């Protein structure tokens, strides 16, 4: 309003001030939103360092009087933490490895080959991404119980071998963008499609392979319902153990140990994410339908 | 059907590898096409077989069970036709749970899309430490549900939680966050907390928006909000549609109410407060607590059909508003 009446010099400083205040507002918003987003996790870490009394106290004890670092050691020893972590690791590695390879294999088929019925099949593949897994999981459990696969890791092997639509789509997008000459030369040399896939396409797809592996690993590490349904208390994963096993003799949960255990349970995933952030984000974002 | 599929897939695989090693003696053109066809089925068969065995079969099995009184233990279960579906229609608890699940979906999905989109626009600006902000805002989306559930349970604890600490600091009464009726807001907040998912996917979409379009709008004197509404949102519409559909499906599958519930029994179902007793909790209760596999299967099938209808409606009503293939490079 005043800018038109003022001499040009001060209008320039006026604009600069406006840009600066705008930037200040922007950063304030960003920092406070980020603070809100980190809050719950920060509170979890603080809770893991308190005594049981402090966790039950009312009004709230903002900070622990003394950091109870031993909670982490206690959470580690009260249950077979390492054993559960190993179970989680086994099924996560098993599933992530198998599903990455099988999804790349299927994705190659959808990207580079064709046959009658391809369109329909691809439609079903995309449609099945929208199928709620929870709906199939309960009957799947009954079927697995019938064939004796409950309390084994076979379900994760089968799920892994049969590819995941989401990851198939990821690989399809990637393989579809590779130049045609790659396979043509190989075909002239009498090379079959499987060897084209293994020797030419797969070695060039490290970014997608790692993104897929990390995504699948995180899914399995974070899954709660499938291991709860399919595995016994000894063979179950850390996700289930953290939720259900930290109780005292009276059967009441011990919150500070639960908090410490879930920090130890969550941190590996956060570390994997931070290390592989670039590929992970790229992998997630290419899925945004293009 | 499935056995045929497996054996024919096996035939194909051996055939494909045979021709792969020794070039076919028949006319090269025909064998090339045939080879590609065979190879296509060889490559897609793991998914086709898996889909038939691990998705179609369980769904079919659940459909069959939904016509029975099967409880998993008693051998005296019997075929009862549509009885389960009739009961379902007349059960006020089912309707209540369905209504709450619907309400949860129609509030949490749009809110998290708006929040995610706002965050994406925010961190798409030229800022210092932009990468750091993106990472930190995305971080909650990778926290496994069990960790998130416990974090929120501690944060909203009526006595020692930080939120009530703030509430009482300002002189208000402490709130029973994890019980009725506030539990639903805590549930909603757990979803909004993971809005980084929408942010990341929208961010990729934002970066695909051609710069010239924004510059043109700027020259025409369009305001930032107008540019956002008339250029950015339409160009992002496929991404937003994708987010709406997957968000809706994820919201009916959420197990967060179980993880937020006070630990009573190992399954936690019986202690979920009324306002978080969503449809899936009802299914779990029928399934685990009551062992009514037949009735639970009917509930699952109804949910499946409702999701199909909802997805169809979303696609139908957005078909005029979603723009594909707007990439100018693609047309050249």
PDB file of N, CA, C and O in Angstrom, chain A residues 206 234 241 282:
ATOM      1  N   UNK A 206      20.848 -51.977  -9.433  1.00  0.00           N
ATOM      2  CA  UNK A 206      21.148 -51.901  -8.004  1.00  0.00           C
ATOM      3  C   UNK A 206      20.302 -50.904  -7.224  1.00  0.00           C
ATOM      4  O   UNK A 206      19.845 -51.218  -6.129  1.00  0.00           O
ATOM      5  N   UNK A 234       7.759 -68.724  21.199  1.00  0.00           N
ATOM      6  CA  UNK A 234       9.219 -68.823  21.074  1.00  0.00           C
ATOM      7  C   UNK A 234       9.722 -68.339  19.732  1.00  0.00           C
ATOM      8  O   UNK A 234      10.801 -67.787  19.618  1.00  0.00           O
ATOM      9  N   UNK A 241       6.893 -59.620  20.652  1.00  0.00           N
ATOM     10  CA  UNK A 241       7.498 -59.754  21.980  1.00  0.00           C
ATOM     11  C   UNK A 241       7.452 -58.431  22.743  1.00  0.00           C
ATOM     12  O   UNK A 241       7.121 -58.403  23.932  1.00  0.00           O
ATOM     13  N   UNK A 282      13.651 -42.480  -3.279  1.00  0.00           N
ATOM     14  CA  UNK A 282      13.456 -42.598  -4.721  1.00  0.00           C
ATOM     15  C   UNK A 282      12.534 -43.771  -5.027  1.00  0.00           C
ATOM     16  O   UNK A 282      11.634 -43.674  -5.854  1.00  0.00           O
TER      17      UNK A 282
END
